[in-house]
Amino acid sequence: MSAVTPPVSRFGFLNGTGITRLRREGAIAPIGAFVIFFVVYVAINPSLLTRFQLQTAANLVVPLALVALGQLIIVLVGGIDISIGAIMSLSNVVFAVQMETMPVPVAILIGLATGLACGLFNGLLVAYGGFPAIAVTLASAFIFGSLSREVLDAPGGGITKEFYLATSGELLPFLPISLVWLAVVAVLLWLLLQRTALGRHIYGVGSNMESVRAAGLNARLTKLIAFGLSGVLVSIGAILLAGSTVTGDPRSGDPYLLSSIAAVALSGAAFTGGRGSIIGTILAACTLGLIGNLLFFAGINSYWQYVISALIIVAVVGIPVVWRRVAFAVKGARS
Amino acid sequence: MSTTAATGHSAGSNPDEVTSASGALGTTAEPVGPTGSSSPGAGPARSSSGLSWLGRVPRAVWPLLAFLVLFGIGGLIRPNLITVDSLIGTATFAIILAIASFGQTVAVIQAGIDLSVPNTIGFAALSFLAWVGPLGPVGAFVAALLSGAVIGALNGLVISKLQLTPIVTTIAMNGLLFGVILLAFNFSELTVVPDFVVAITSAKIEVFGITMAAVLPLGLGLMVVLQLILSFTGWGRSLFVTGSAAEVSRLAGLSVDRIRISGYVVSGLLAAFAGIVIVGYYQQASATMGASYLLSSVAAVVVGGASIFGGRGSVVGTVGGALVLAQVSTLVTVLNLGANIQQLIYGVIILVVISLYGRRRGA
């Protein structure tokens, strides 16, 4: 997809262009996978829709969804972030430590600033240093991981009960507040990516760096901003995770490295850049995050979640490829 | 070199052919050393006229030099560090990381990456211990290696036939293997390590009057064999060609898919071997035993001078990279800085390395 998109009407989702866009961004497959998964889940475990389980599931999924969105931004500009788990750990512990002394809003701002700083560090080296994102973030994964253990060596910090309620409690009956935060972030991010020049530049840089440069746009600055934005998204995830676990943990981000990449893969985003959707990524994160839960309620050993997640990723990404091949072969046989 | 590369498509899509090729190699090739490790066309891009000889120094030499410098620095801080024992201790630590990174090296050379190394290590180690009873030590050894090859073949098939990115495919495989490990193994029974594995890993042996763990000569021997295969066989060269320019090698008539798949088979095989070596050396196995090799195997390969975009790299360099990382770890221990600082220094070293030669070609 180029930086120039056809004019989109104000109510894009109602008149078909929204669907077209979702299809172009590869979001149809993860949405389908999520719908199937959700139906199966509710069939096996109808009590998912009870208040307590809904809240537990939301708190489980929301940090992963936010980190996956952070990874998506990097993937959109054609990179990949190996340090994303370490950024999450670092923001998590910085925030948890600041909660001990600072007022809550200041602590949140410092937590967000941590993610921003980490993202800008990576972004500067990638955009202005010209180094490959995978190598830069490999290095910063070691650095940020080490810093987070310097900040807080063992789980701890000063997360309060009130903060837990404000980030992971229940706002209204059947409405976990973490979902509200996720929705706010997702809508803002969607507006930024789809309705501002910067957003179109981010897509454009990923799909064709040279054309963006030739068009006189500042591709490097766009990349830098994308990395910073990704860092902020990750730190929001880290703060919500700290809230839902009521602790800061220097290793809390580690599992999110691989699962964020898996979620972005499942969302149908192109790892060469320029293609990916927000809604697809969020639903992919929900699917991957809840598989363990589903197996638990289905009475199956939840270790199967690792196997099933892998098979879902390969199936959702691979079936269209096989389908195209088969269709091509059938067409060839007919003519 | 170009003629061997051009015939590469007929050589080796499975490990048997590779070993037979290396057997033939042993009788014909002269030992020229690791100079063949730089990829075709690697040199001229950045060598200016005055310093052109610098570009001709094989990349694998730099990490070894860096290690020697670090070793010297260690000696300046603590003169008693310049001893053969200290060198052997660091080298043993390094060679285990290097063995775990050999498969990663092969994957990176052909423009991939293998993030399933950690759980391939774990799976091979645990299945080896579990199969020793029913299959006997040698049978279990072969079966564990084969399972690594199968894992690699699946990676390669999905990457080349379904065109999933290597990162995603191998992450999915890593997760799948973790599930299999958790589902399949009853950890309470896996404590008996067969004698012959102990004999080739942790047993103390004497070489030229120096006592060392057997894993050190084993790893160095493996390094020599792999480097000869990579540098002097058609299969090895075709890995480099495919890694640096897949489209060109396809047009040149190479079967890119088969090269890719065989590269991942070798990568999986080597990771499985690493798992058995690690279980032999540390005499214990757990579900998460490979976890620390996820980033550090890539780190050793990158510090060893391989290009993360493929087409460039060597196992000698990987050993050098592992030596650098291990010596840093020794220095950090001696200076009593703590494991955190060690990780920080690892990160800085990688940054230094990529700033020296990590730029995207032409950018």
XYZ file of C-alpha atoms in Angstrom:
698
model
C 0.000 0.000 0.000
C 1.382 3.379 -0.919
C 1.308 6.464 1.215
C -1.441 7.856 -0.985
C -4.758 6.191 -0.296
C -7.994 6.722 -2.140
C -10.287 9.218 -0.450
C -12.121 7.543 2.389
C -15.526 8.701 3.481
C -16.185 9.787 7.005
C -18.064 6.626 7.917
C -15.632 4.200 6.344
C -16.840 1.130 8.145
C -20.413 1.486 6.911
C -19.937 1.662 3.179
C -17.483 -1.103 2.408
C -14.229 0.795 2.230
C -13.593 -0.221 5.820
C -13.889 -3.873 4.851
C -11.638 -3.280 1.872
C -9.084 -1.705 4.117
C -9.272 -4.540 6.621
C -8.746 -7.009 3.812
C -5.804 -5.066 2.438
C -4.264 -4.862 5.876
C -4.581 -8.610 6.305
C -7.042 -8.374 9.186
C -9.744 -10.698 7.856
C -7.950 -13.913 8.853
C -7.241 -12.930 12.487
C -10.770 -11.567 12.890
C -12.144 -14.858 11.563
C -9.814 -16.826 13.816
C -10.920 -14.771 16.810
C -14.635 -15.220 16.057
C -14.246 -18.989 15.745
C -12.129 -19.077 18.866
C -14.594 -16.938 20.812
C -17.582 -19.087 19.810
C -15.723 -22.251 20.817
C -14.686 -20.633 24.081
C -18.187 -19.560 25.039
C -19.564 -22.960 24.008
C -17.076 -24.743 26.261
C -17.141 -22.247 29.066
C -20.283 -20.072 29.066
C -19.217 -18.591 32.385
C -16.583 -16.544 30.523
C -19.312 -13.950 30.300
C -19.623 -13.727 34.068
C -18.149 -10.699 35.753
C -15.186 -12.286 37.460
C -13.984 -14.322 34.499
C -14.450 -11.478 32.075
C -12.280 -9.266 34.254
C -9.590 -11.934 34.667
C -9.515 -12.567 30.937
C -9.346 -8.837 30.177
C -6.462 -8.269 32.578
C -4.627 -11.188 31.002
C -5.060 -9.998 27.452
C -4.757 -6.204 27.621
C -0.995 -5.921 28.341
C -0.266 -8.395 25.552
C -2.502 -6.455 23.154
C -0.712 -3.190 23.948
C 2.752 -4.687 23.556
C 1.634 -6.314 20.315
C 0.483 -2.872 19.100
C 3.929 -1.542 19.968
C 5.503 -4.359 17.976
C 3.059 -3.667 15.131
C 4.257 -0.058 14.802
C 7.855 -1.258 14.454
C 6.813 -3.903 11.946
C 4.865 -1.272 9.973
C 8.069 0.698 9.395
C 9.794 -2.492 8.301
C 11.679 -3.368 11.461
C 11.340 -5.776 14.352
C 11.906 -5.134 18.040
C 13.784 -7.805 19.962
C 14.062 -5.493 22.970
C 10.311 -5.104 23.424
C 10.185 -7.448 26.419
C 13.067 -5.600 28.052
C 11.413 -2.220 27.429
C 8.319 -3.606 29.109
C 10.279 -4.883 32.118
C 12.108 -1.580 32.471
C 8.971 0.579 32.272
C 7.264 -1.805 34.667
C 9.923 -1.571 37.386
C 10.575 2.154 36.916
C 6.883 2.806 37.351
C 6.586 0.453 40.335
C 9.549 2.086 42.070
C 8.283 5.610 41.386
C 4.917 4.634 42.877
C 6.664 4.320 46.238
C 7.527 7.996 46.470
C 5.911 10.010 43.696
C 2.286 10.998 43.201
C 0.534 8.585 40.863
C 0.290 10.850 37.783
C 3.990 11.678 38.007
C 4.846 7.998 38.360
C 2.753 7.208 35.283
C 4.458 9.962 33.311
C 7.890 8.696 34.355
C 6.861 5.182 33.334
C 5.711 6.417 29.933
C 8.866 8.504 29.562
C 10.930 5.380 30.181
C 9.264 3.589 27.298
C 9.609 6.675 25.123
C 13.306 6.971 25.924
C 13.932 3.297 25.144
C 12.046 3.593 21.867
C 13.904 6.757 20.873
C 17.244 5.102 21.707
C 16.451 2.259 19.310
C 14.913 4.644 16.795
C 17.929 6.960 16.694
C 20.279 4.072 15.973
C 17.984 2.538 13.361
C 16.817 5.709 11.596
C 19.874 7.924 11.844
C 22.596 5.312 12.409
C 21.404 3.178 9.515
C 21.783 -0.057 11.481
C 19.398 -2.986 11.114
C 16.595 -2.916 13.671
C 17.073 -6.546 14.615
C 20.733 -6.021 15.561
C 20.130 -2.731 17.380
C 17.266 -4.139 19.417
C 19.244 -7.297 20.178
C 21.854 -5.063 21.782
C 19.305 -2.925 23.589
C 17.499 -6.042 24.832
C 20.622 -6.808 26.860
C 21.016 -3.178 27.949
C 17.412 -2.494 28.975
C 17.114 -5.902 30.636
C 20.215 -5.181 32.674
C 18.946 -1.709 33.633
C 15.601 -3.078 34.775
C 17.323 -5.492 37.138
C 19.435 -2.608 38.407
C 16.308 -0.600 39.165
C 14.590 -3.443 40.979
C 16.325 -6.734 41.603
C 13.335 -8.755 42.750
C 9.581 -8.313 42.405
C 8.387 -5.410 44.526
C 7.550 -1.736 44.272
C 4.757 0.365 45.626
C 1.660 -0.444 43.580
C -1.404 0.351 45.642
C -4.770 -1.298 45.856
C -6.358 1.876 44.486
C -4.167 1.727 41.419
C -5.181 -1.889 40.893
C -8.843 -0.855 40.933
C -8.231 2.035 38.555
C -6.387 -0.063 35.967
C -7.662 -3.594 36.379
C -10.852 -3.387 38.358
C -14.409 -3.209 37.144
C -15.663 0.159 36.013
C -19.299 -0.814 35.637
C -20.751 -4.286 36.006
C -19.473 -6.459 33.150
C -17.072 -3.741 32.041
C -13.444 -4.403 33.077
C -11.681 -1.059 33.077
C -8.564 -2.447 31.430
C -10.629 -2.959 28.282
C -11.628 0.701 28.439
C -7.985 1.761 28.594
C -7.162 -0.545 25.706
C -10.059 0.867 23.677
C -8.966 4.450 24.356
C -5.411 3.694 23.270
C -6.551 1.739 20.229
C -8.897 4.480 19.026
C -6.262 7.173 19.498
C -3.731 5.029 17.677
C -6.209 4.326 14.886
C -6.923 8.042 14.488
C -3.195 8.730 14.423
C -2.421 6.079 11.829
C -5.421 6.552 9.566
C -6.312 10.213 9.919
C -3.027 12.061 10.200
C -0.190 12.626 7.780
C 2.224 11.062 10.253
C 0.219 7.836 10.250
C 0.240 7.617 6.479
C 3.984 8.301 6.522
C 4.478 5.375 8.904
C 2.673 3.039 6.512
C 4.516 4.597 3.598
C 7.987 4.271 5.101
C 7.383 0.595 5.654
C 6.043 -0.125 2.208
C 8.451 1.937 0.174
C 11.205 3.874 1.874
C 12.661 5.185 -1.388
C 9.401 6.613 -2.731
C 8.727 8.316 0.573
C 12.161 9.871 0.424
C 11.726 10.821 -3.213
C 8.428 12.460 -2.331
C 10.364 14.772 -0.062
C 9.063 13.366 3.218
C 11.359 12.915 6.161
C 11.566 9.134 6.304
C 14.150 9.059 9.086
C 12.142 11.295 11.370
C 9.068 9.171 10.689
C 10.962 6.039 11.703
C 12.260 7.723 14.850
C 8.743 8.804 15.828
C 7.440 5.303 15.123
C 9.998 3.793 17.508
C 9.157 6.381 20.170
C 5.437 5.745 19.742
C 6.042 2.019 20.040
C 7.979 2.549 23.261
C 5.092 4.549 24.738
C 2.576 1.843 23.780
C 4.753 -0.805 25.404
C 5.080 1.241 28.579
C 1.293 1.647 28.765
C 1.101 -2.141 28.611
C 3.781 -2.370 31.293
C 1.910 0.011 33.603
C -1.356 -1.889 33.176
C 0.496 -5.137 33.837
C 1.983 -3.651 37.000
C -1.522 -2.605 38.012
C -3.088 -6.002 37.428
C -0.322 -7.963 39.175
C 0.072 -5.309 41.923
C 3.840 -5.596 41.639
C 6.843 -4.490 39.649
C 8.916 -7.349 38.285
C 12.225 -6.989 36.397
C 11.430 -10.097 34.373
C 7.759 -9.435 33.747
C 8.335 -8.439 30.120
C 10.353 -11.470 29.048
C 7.470 -13.644 27.816
C 6.056 -10.739 25.827
C 8.914 -10.674 23.316
C 7.954 -13.861 21.555
C 4.211 -13.533 22.086
C 4.125 -9.977 20.710
C 5.843 -11.131 17.530
C 3.473 -14.097 17.356
C 0.456 -11.795 17.733
C 1.697 -9.481 14.983
C 2.310 -12.488 12.753
C -1.194 -13.772 13.413
C -2.635 -10.317 12.723
C -1.664 -10.676 9.088
C 0.818 -7.809 9.141
C 3.644 -7.989 6.609
C 7.055 -8.298 8.239
C 8.484 -6.447 5.262
C 6.525 -3.415 6.473
C 3.658 -1.239 5.364
C 0.796 -3.594 6.067
C -0.955 -4.340 9.350
C -4.110 -3.469 11.203
C -4.811 -2.412 14.751
C -8.011 -4.382 15.214
C -6.409 -7.507 13.747
C -3.481 -7.218 16.153
C -5.707 -6.741 19.195
C -7.889 -9.714 18.285
C -4.840 -11.835 17.520
C -3.449 -10.986 20.961
C -6.804 -11.946 22.523
C -6.823 -15.272 20.694
C -3.250 -16.130 21.658
C -3.636 -14.857 25.218
C -6.797 -16.797 25.967
C -5.863 -20.194 24.525
C -4.437 -21.333 27.853
C -7.650 -20.270 29.601
C -9.826 -22.106 27.130
C -7.861 -25.333 27.533
C -8.077 -25.025 31.283
C -11.856 -24.804 31.156
C -12.050 -27.549 28.546
C -10.232 -29.810 31.000
C -7.241 -30.234 28.698
C -3.682 -29.905 29.920
C -2.966 -26.217 29.386
C 0.539 -27.052 28.144
C -1.211 -27.691 24.839
C -1.564 -23.907 24.521
C 2.002 -23.632 23.209
C 1.394 -26.260 20.548
C -2.002 -24.867 19.552
C -0.781 -21.250 19.387
C 1.981 -22.321 17.017
C -0.417 -24.290 14.839
C -2.898 -21.383 14.714
C -0.175 -19.001 13.564
C 1.062 -21.345 10.849
C -2.502 -22.168 9.776
C -3.796 -18.589 9.620
C -0.720 -17.358 7.769
C -0.200 -20.476 5.696
C -3.720 -21.379 4.544
C -4.068 -18.324 2.269
C -0.715 -19.193 0.652
C -1.729 -22.794 0.048
C -5.163 -21.625 -1.123
C -3.595 -19.273 -3.677
C -1.302 -22.036 -4.906
C -4.188 -24.481 -5.259
C -6.395 -21.906 -6.974
C -3.552 -21.067 -9.328
C -2.968 -24.725 -10.124
C -6.684 -25.330 -10.724
C -6.851 -22.325 -13.027
C -3.800 -23.592 -14.862
C -5.319 -27.056 -15.256
C -8.542 -25.630 -16.709
C -6.971 -23.462 -19.363
C 34.742 -20.638 -5.630
C 32.126 -19.724 -8.189
C 32.264 -23.105 -9.867
C 31.658 -24.939 -6.628
C 28.811 -22.596 -5.864
C 27.243 -23.164 -9.246
C 27.215 -26.902 -8.731
C 25.820 -26.472 -5.260
C 22.294 -27.417 -6.213
C 23.344 -30.965 -6.874
C 25.087 -31.272 -3.525
C 23.507 -31.722 -0.198
C 19.858 -31.339 0.589
C 20.307 -33.643 3.533
C 22.951 -34.016 6.195
C 24.223 -37.365 4.891
C 25.353 -35.800 1.667
C 26.970 -33.025 3.629
C 29.043 -35.398 5.680
C 30.019 -37.373 2.625
C 31.069 -34.139 0.974
C 33.194 -33.298 3.969
C 34.716 -36.751 3.856
C 35.797 -36.171 0.298
C 37.026 -32.779 1.324
C 39.354 -34.163 3.935
C 41.404 -35.864 1.263
C 41.531 -33.083 -1.294
C 41.362 -29.629 0.225
C 44.431 -27.965 1.635
C 43.996 -26.349 5.037
C 43.998 -22.680 4.070
C 42.499 -21.528 7.325
C 39.433 -19.406 7.845
C 40.143 -16.996 4.970
C 37.378 -18.546 2.949
C 34.889 -17.402 5.519
C 34.191 -13.989 4.063
C 31.401 -14.073 1.567
C 31.844 -13.606 -2.145
C 32.036 -9.914 -2.929
C 32.293 -8.926 0.706
C 35.450 -6.886 0.505
C 35.347 -4.018 -1.931
C 32.222 -2.262 -0.672
C 33.869 -0.181 2.021
C 37.593 -0.601 1.546
C 39.189 2.688 0.605
C 42.445 2.749 -1.323
C 44.806 3.358 1.583
C 43.362 0.812 3.976
C 42.390 -1.842 1.467
C 44.505 -4.427 3.250
C 42.269 -3.996 6.297
C 39.327 -5.179 4.236
C 41.272 -8.276 3.271
C 41.686 -9.407 6.857
C 39.108 -12.144 7.383
C 36.369 -10.983 9.679
C 36.739 -14.027 11.886
C 40.110 -12.649 13.005
C 38.674 -9.516 14.619
C 36.710 -11.196 17.412
C 39.728 -13.378 18.158
C 41.883 -10.244 18.381
C 39.266 -8.582 20.564
C 39.370 -11.610 22.825
C 43.160 -11.398 23.103
C 42.924 -7.698 23.952
C 40.326 -8.411 26.636
C 42.478 -11.250 27.916
C 45.391 -8.814 28.134
C 43.249 -6.261 29.950
C 42.293 -8.981 32.412
C 45.982 -9.598 32.949
C 46.636 -5.906 33.590
C 43.923 -5.841 36.241
C 44.822 -9.148 37.843
C 48.174 -10.540 36.706
C 47.175 -13.977 37.988
C 44.472 -14.087 35.277
C 47.088 -14.692 32.585
C 47.340 -18.374 33.241
C 46.537 -21.393 31.159
C 43.925 -22.434 33.706
C 42.111 -19.126 33.427
C 42.229 -19.341 29.648
C 40.877 -22.895 29.727
C 38.091 -21.891 32.094
C 36.950 -19.044 29.868
C 37.352 -21.131 26.734
C 35.251 -23.959 28.155
C 32.447 -21.563 28.982
C 32.810 -20.018 25.529
C 32.868 -23.264 23.632
C 29.541 -24.363 25.108
C 27.956 -21.099 23.990
C 29.687 -21.514 20.631
C 28.381 -25.050 20.161
C 24.896 -23.749 20.909
C 25.452 -20.965 18.358
C 26.838 -23.052 15.471
C 23.348 -23.876 14.250
C 22.382 -20.222 14.576
C 25.425 -19.326 12.457
C 24.299 -21.603 9.642
C 20.766 -20.168 9.834
C 22.019 -16.576 9.760
C 24.405 -17.216 6.839
C 21.542 -18.261 4.585
C 19.645 -15.062 5.531
C 17.464 -16.629 8.187
C 17.466 -16.758 11.937
C 16.685 -19.661 14.235
C 14.820 -18.576 17.353
C 13.830 -22.196 17.972
C 17.384 -22.935 19.138
C 16.484 -22.707 22.873
C 13.769 -25.308 22.883
C 15.490 -27.472 20.292
C 18.328 -27.646 22.815
C 15.881 -28.490 25.582
C 13.932 -30.998 23.515
C 17.023 -32.828 22.281
C 18.541 -32.964 25.759
C 15.378 -34.248 27.418
C 14.482 -36.712 24.685
C 18.025 -38.004 24.694
C 17.817 -38.722 28.414
C 14.352 -40.206 28.047
C 15.372 -42.479 25.171
C 18.599 -43.752 26.724
C 16.593 -46.427 28.524
C 14.661 -47.919 25.599
C 17.126 -47.222 22.775
C 20.504 -47.451 24.472
C 22.953 -44.545 24.564
C 23.952 -44.588 20.896
C 20.400 -45.113 19.686
C 19.188 -42.242 21.863
C 22.029 -40.058 20.607
C 21.122 -40.717 16.978
C 17.401 -40.336 17.651
C 17.878 -37.014 19.434
C 20.010 -35.707 16.559
C 17.401 -36.895 14.082
C 14.651 -35.136 16.005
C 16.702 -31.937 15.748
C 17.015 -32.485 12.009
C 13.254 -33.021 11.728
C 12.602 -29.808 13.672
C 14.933 -27.965 11.316
C 13.304 -29.548 8.271
C 9.864 -28.388 9.449
C 11.230 -24.865 9.977
C 12.773 -24.882 6.526
C 9.665 -26.269 4.834
C 7.367 -23.663 6.380
C 9.813 -20.838 5.614
C 10.485 -21.788 2.015
C 7.141 -23.296 0.972
C 4.643 -21.225 2.983
C 6.877 -18.145 2.889
C 6.438 -17.305 6.537
C 9.267 -15.093 7.789
C 12.074 -17.018 9.525
C 11.569 -15.086 12.758
C 7.885 -15.962 12.990
C 8.308 -19.566 11.907
C 11.044 -20.325 14.366
C 9.233 -18.520 17.188
C 6.166 -20.633 16.496
C 8.362 -23.737 16.429
C 9.986 -22.665 19.697
C 6.581 -22.354 21.344
C 5.398 -25.636 19.897
C 8.480 -27.424 21.189
C 8.024 -25.908 24.630
C 4.536 -27.357 24.697
C 5.843 -30.728 23.561
C 8.566 -30.644 26.217
C 6.095 -29.849 28.983
C 3.621 -32.456 27.764
C 6.038 -35.271 27.038
C 8.631 -35.446 29.768
C 8.432 -36.605 33.307
C 11.319 -34.701 34.777
C 11.748 -36.757 37.906
C 13.231 -39.653 35.967
C 15.754 -37.791 33.889
C 18.910 -37.814 35.943
C 21.105 -40.558 34.505
C 23.565 -39.225 31.950
C 25.255 -41.998 29.954
C 28.983 -42.449 30.444
C 29.982 -41.843 26.855
C 28.318 -38.416 26.830
C 30.129 -37.541 30.048
C 33.321 -38.802 28.422
C 33.022 -36.437 25.462
C 31.861 -33.432 27.480
C 32.746 -32.977 31.119
C 35.442 -35.630 31.619
C 38.850 -34.113 32.313
C 41.372 -35.023 29.674
C 44.941 -34.022 29.046
C 46.030 -32.446 25.788
C 49.745 -31.598 25.528
C 49.970 -31.774 29.295
C 47.104 -29.324 29.855
C 44.048 -30.569 31.679
C 40.741 -29.501 30.208
C 37.172 -30.635 29.943
C 36.637 -32.850 26.929
C 34.035 -30.451 25.549
C 36.763 -27.993 24.556
C 38.585 -30.158 21.978
C 35.186 -31.497 20.912
C 33.901 -27.995 20.176
C 37.094 -26.939 18.438
C 37.012 -30.088 16.306
C 33.398 -29.399 15.386
C 34.355 -25.827 14.514
C 37.090 -26.989 12.131
C 34.829 -29.529 10.446
C 31.966 -27.031 10.040
C 34.259 -24.289 8.766
C 35.738 -26.634 6.168
C 32.230 -27.661 5.086
C 31.057 -24.048 4.857
C 34.142 -22.793 3.042
C 35.016 -25.588 0.681
C 31.943 -27.566 -0.265
C 29.426 -26.658 -2.899
C 26.685 -26.887 -0.307
C 28.512 -24.495 2.003
C 29.124 -21.927 -0.702
C 25.549 -22.195 -1.918
C 24.424 -21.245 1.598
C 26.423 -18.014 1.325
C 25.168 -17.253 -2.174
C 21.563 -17.852 -1.209
C 22.029 -15.766 1.909
C 23.492 -12.761 0.144
C 21.272 -12.768 -2.954
C 18.462 -15.306 -3.037
C 17.029 -14.045 -6.307
C 20.391 -14.106 -8.065
C 21.104 -17.640 -6.930
C 17.647 -18.717 -8.114
C 18.360 -17.232 -11.529
C 21.749 -18.942 -11.487
C 19.941 -22.245 -11.272
C 20.370 -23.016 -7.589
C 17.460 -24.659 -5.866
C 16.986 -21.955 -3.233
C 14.252 -23.820 -1.388
C 16.362 -26.955 -1.024
C 19.362 -24.940 0.167
C 17.212 -23.107 2.709
C 15.654 -26.309 4.000
C 19.011 -28.073 4.236
C 20.404 -25.040 6.075
C 17.677 -25.275 8.677
C 18.108 -29.052 8.924
C 21.771 -28.523 9.766
C 20.828 -25.736 12.163
C 18.362 -27.991 13.988
C 20.839 -30.869 13.993
C 23.556 -28.689 15.520
C 21.166 -27.283 18.132
C 20.172 -30.832 19.091
C 23.841 -31.755 19.377
C 24.350 -28.691 21.582
C 21.527 -29.898 23.813
C 23.214 -33.267 24.335
C 26.572 -31.608 24.999
C 25.030 -29.207 27.510
C 23.230 -31.980 29.350
C 26.471 -33.938 29.435
C 28.508 -31.052 30.737
C 26.112 -29.770 33.381
C 24.698 -33.216 34.204
C 21.174 -31.888 34.434
C 18.290 -31.010 32.187
C 15.173 -28.900 32.595
C 12.362 -27.595 30.434
C 13.846 -24.109 30.324
C 17.492 -25.112 29.989
C 17.787 -23.496 26.535
C 16.164 -20.176 27.401
C 19.389 -18.269 27.960
C 20.601 -19.219 24.481
C 17.795 -17.335 22.698
C 19.536 -13.976 22.636
C 23.068 -15.058 23.475
C 23.326 -17.403 20.489
C 22.374 -14.531 18.173
C 24.765 -12.294 20.106
C 27.687 -14.699 19.627
C 26.962 -14.918 15.908
C 26.680 -11.136 15.486
C 29.793 -10.412 17.557
C 31.503 -13.099 15.475
C 31.144 -10.875 12.437
C 28.178 -12.442 10.665
C 25.801 -10.175 8.796
C 22.286 -10.351 10.187
C 21.091 -9.992 6.574
C 22.814 -13.196 5.607
C 25.573 -14.096 3.205
C 28.366 -13.473 5.627
C 29.575 -15.271 8.709
C 31.771 -18.111 9.907
C 31.830 -20.620 12.712
C 35.379 -19.550 13.557
C 34.002 -16.045 14.026
C 31.212 -17.433 16.185
C 33.759 -19.117 18.442
C 35.583 -15.781 18.579
C 32.333 -14.005 19.450
C 31.606 -16.534 22.180
C 35.164 -16.094 23.508
C 34.684 -12.319 23.683
C 31.399 -12.710 25.573
C 32.918 -15.313 27.896
C 35.974 -13.167 28.631
C 33.695 -10.244 29.460
C 31.902 -12.532 31.857
C 35.233 -13.527 33.434
C 36.296 -9.882 33.795
C 32.947 -8.945 35.305
C 33.295 -11.750 37.837
C 36.857 -10.772 38.697
C 35.920 -7.127 39.134
C 32.871 -8.179 41.131
C 30.483 -6.070 39.052
C 27.515 -8.423 39.087
C 25.630 -10.268 36.384
C 23.552 -7.216 35.455
C 26.571 -5.241 34.362
C 27.676 -8.233 32.328
C 24.437 -8.075 30.320
C 24.868 -4.325 29.916
C 28.375 -4.826 28.543
C 27.102 -7.539 26.177
C 24.659 -4.983 24.794
C 27.342 -2.327 24.404
C 29.662 -4.808 22.671
C 26.942 -5.697 20.169
C 26.344 -1.991 19.523
C 30.064 -1.456 18.948
C 30.215 -4.441 16.618
C 27.247 -3.380 14.508
C 28.530 0.182 14.362
C 31.793 -1.216 12.968
C 30.261 -3.373 10.255
C 26.543 -3.696 10.720
C 25.332 -1.088 8.266
C 22.938 -2.147 5.566
C 24.845 -2.390 2.321
C 24.448 0.806 0.301
C 22.640 2.704 3.023
